[in-house]
Amino acid sequence: MGCLLAPPGRAVRAAGGGRVVKYEKGAERPEPTPEAPESAGAGNGAPADPDGLLATALALAAEGVKVFPCHRVVDGLCNCDEPYSCKSPGKHPRKWKAKGGVIKKNGSKDATTDSDEIRTWWLKWGGKHGALNIGQTLAGRAVVDVDVAEGKPGEATWEALSADQDVPKTLTYRTGRGGLQMLFRLPEGETGGKADGYSNTLGTAVDFKTGPHAYVMVPGSKTDDVYTVVHDAETVSLPGWVADLARTAQPGTGGSVVAGRPPGSQLSDLLSLPADDPARGNNWLAAVAGHYAGDAWKFAPPRGWSWYSDMVRAANAASADPIGEADLLKTMRSIWDTEARQHEQAEVAAVVQLLQPGGAFFHNVPEVPPAVWGHGEEILWAEGEALLIGAPQGVGKTTLAHQIIRARIGLQPTVLGFPVAPGKRVLLLAMDRPAQTRRAGARIFAGDDPHRLSERLVVWEGPPPADLARHPETLMRMCEQAGADTVVVDSLKDAAIGLSDDEVGAGWNRARQFALREGVQVLELHHTVKRGANGAEPNTLADIYGSTWITSGAGSVISLWGEAGDPIVSLRHLKQPFAEVGPFRLLHDHTTGTTTVHHTADLVALAGASRGGISALDAAKAIFETEKPSAAQKEKARRRLAKLVEAGQLEAKAGPTGAGTVYRAPSGALF
C-alpha cells in the first residue's frame, strides 16, 4: 500500500467533515474545499474546531461508535495532574460528570454516543481551552497499529508481513508520533478482543487493537503532534490473512509462536531461539535486522552498513537452516534503507522546523532582554542566555544556586534583592560532591513541602551518563526527560573532562546552546584560577578556569571571591547581558543557607552627606573600593549616577571649572 511513514505533510481540513487530511510531499493534491465557518460542526455556540476533533467525534458517535474524553498534550506535557511522570501523555481518560451528576472515570468502559455529552466536553476542555483529546472504542472494529516512534521497526515489520498479500485501502490515521493506524470492520457477529480469539500483536512494533474496551484516538487529538487522516476511505472488512496472524500471535510479546514468526520482540529473545526453531524465518530475520539497523543509526556518525551487515549475517548463520543469500541481502537492504530514510527525514524535518524568517528574528526585539534573575537594566541572568557563576572552593556557589533554584520553582520571590522569574521545573545536576550538596540544600529546603519539591525539582546525582562536551545533545535530552525548563550544572568540571582544551570548551558551549535553543535556562557553577600578586581577587574573564569558549558562550558571568567558609564574600559581575550589577559584599548565613547583600555603596546617601555633591570619580572609589579606579570603573560609576538622576534621586550640575559634572541630592547646595 506504499510507504506512509514519512514525516507528516501539510494539513488541509475538509469543510464540514471535520477530518484533517495530510498530503505527502510531491503527491498530487486536490483543490481544498472552502473552509467552513469558524464554529461549523460545533453547535450550541461551541468554540472553533481547527483540528476537526469535535466534528469527527460527533460523526463517529452518529455512526454508533462510542467515544470518551482524554487529556491532551500542551507545550510538550500532558495536562493531567502528573505531567512529568505521565506514562501515556494525551492518551489516558479524563474524569467527567455525566447527565444526572454521575461521575465517569473508567475511560472506554464509560464511553458514550450522546452528542450532548460530547459537546459538553468540548465547551469545558476543548476549543479555546485546547485541553481535550477524545478516544474512540473498537467494538466490532480492529486497528493495525504500525509504530515508528523512537526508532521502532514497525514499518519494516509491516512490509515483511504484508509482502505478497492483498492490503485493501481503508480508513487510515497518522498518529501523533508519526505511526500508522489502519481501521477494519470485523466479521458480522464479532465484537473483537479475546472473546473472538484475537491477540494484541502482529509482530515487532505492529499492534492489533480490537474489542469494546480497546481504543484509539479520534483524529484531531494531539500527543506529540495532531492525529490526522491520511486515507479518507471507507472502513473495509478485515483481510483474512490479518485475522489469521492476529489469532496465531502470542499475546503481549510482539511475536508469534507459529507460522515462522518470532516469539519475542526483544533482540535477546530473538537471538536466543534454538538454531532449529521454525520461527527463525524471514519475519524473524526482519525483526533482527530492524534491531541492528536501529542500533546502528543511534550513533553519530552511524556505525554503518558494514557493522550492520556483519551482525545480521552472524545471527542468520547461527540458524540450522539460514536464509539464502539473495533473500538475506534483500531483507537487509530493505530494513537498512527504511531506517536510513527515516533518519534522514527526521534530520531534515528537524532542520526545517528550526528555520525562521529574518523579519521575525530581527524585529520586535525588546531593548532590554527579559530577565530570569534581575530587574530593569540590572540583569544577572538573561532569558535564553547561560549564567556562569565562578568561584574557588567553599565560598558559596552551591548555596547561592540553591536560593536561585528555590526562587525558580516559586518558593521565594527574590535572591540578593533581585526578582527571579518562576519557571516550571528545575533539573539539578548534583555531580560535584553530591553528599555535601544534599547537606547544604537541606538547610534552605528544610521547611518546604516535600511534595512541592518533588513536583518542581528533580535531581541527577553523580557523574552524567556521558561526557556532556563530547556528546553535546545529552544535556538537552536529560532536560527533556526530566521535563525541566531550567538546568543547574554543579559543576562544569564534572560535566566535561579537559575544560582547558578548546575543543572541550567548544563542545560544552554546543551542549549549553542546544539546551538554550529548546527553551531551557542554563545555570553553570564553575571554578576560578588565582591570578595577580598574592592571588588577588579575579576581575577579568581570563580568571575563569578553562577554555575561552566557556565564557564566550555565556551571557552572564559572576565571580564570587573569598576564603573557604568565610561568611562574607565579594561578588563581581564580569560579563553582563545589559548593565553591570554590583560589585557587592555578600553575607552567607550558614545556619539557614541564605545569602544577603551585606554592603554596597549607597550613592544617594553619599551625595547627601557631601556638601558639594560627588563626582563620578568619588562614586567609583566607593563602588570599587579603590583609591585609583580605572577609566572603565569611572564610566560604570557615571552610568549608575545617571540612572539615579533619571529616577529623580539625584540631580546633576556642572561643577567648578575643570571639575566636570557633580551629583548631589535634590535638596543640597552646590559650592
mmCIF file of C-alpha atoms in Angstrom, residues 28 65 116 121 130 168 173 183 185 188 211 251 265 318 333 377 394 420 457 495 497 517 568 577 600 624 629 642 660:
data_model
loop_
_atom_site.group_PDB
_atom_site.id
_atom_site.type_symbol
_atom_site.label_atom_id
_atom_site.label_comp_id
_atom_site.label_asym_id
_atom_site.label_seq_id
_atom_site.Cartn_x
_atom_site.Cartn_y
_atom_site.Cartn_z
ATOM 1 C CA GLU A 28 -0.995 15.137 -6.245
ATOM 2 C CA VAL A 65 -19.020 4.439 17.761
ATOM 3 C CA ASP A 116 -24.872 16.487 24.132
ATOM 4 C CA TRP A 121 -16.702 18.080 26.996
ATOM 5 C CA GLY A 130 -7.073 23.403 23.905
ATOM 6 C CA PRO A 168 -7.041 -3.083 0.686
ATOM 7 C CA TYR A 173 -4.800 7.599 10.529
ATOM 8 C CA LEU A 183 -9.054 0.597 10.578
ATOM 9 C CA ARG A 185 -14.527 -3.958 10.170
ATOM 10 C CA GLU A 188 -20.575 -9.985 11.325
ATOM 11 C CA GLY A 211 -12.737 -5.024 21.173
ATOM 12 C CA PRO A 251 -0.348 -12.021 23.312
ATOM 13 C CA SER A 265 10.241 -8.617 20.360
ATOM 14 C CA ALA A 318 23.527 -19.353 13.656
ATOM 15 C CA ARG A 333 18.820 -3.750 2.293
ATOM 16 C CA GLU A 377 18.556 47.019 33.175
ATOM 17 C CA GLY A 394 33.894 26.810 49.667
ATOM 18 C CA VAL A 420 13.633 35.732 39.895
ATOM 19 C CA LEU A 457 12.659 19.881 41.263
ATOM 20 C CA ALA A 495 30.091 17.671 33.213
ATOM 21 C CA ILE A 497 36.618 16.338 31.096
ATOM 22 C CA ARG A 517 17.572 26.572 21.845
ATOM 23 C CA ILE A 568 31.355 37.473 53.888
ATOM 24 C CA PRO A 577 23.830 40.859 29.357
ATOM 25 C CA THR A 600 27.052 48.179 48.701
ATOM 26 C CA PHE A 624 35.023 49.548 43.656
ATOM 27 C CA PRO A 629 39.712 53.443 39.842
ATOM 28 C CA ALA A 642 22.979 58.971 35.514
ATOM 29 C CA GLY A 660 33.256 68.051 35.478
#
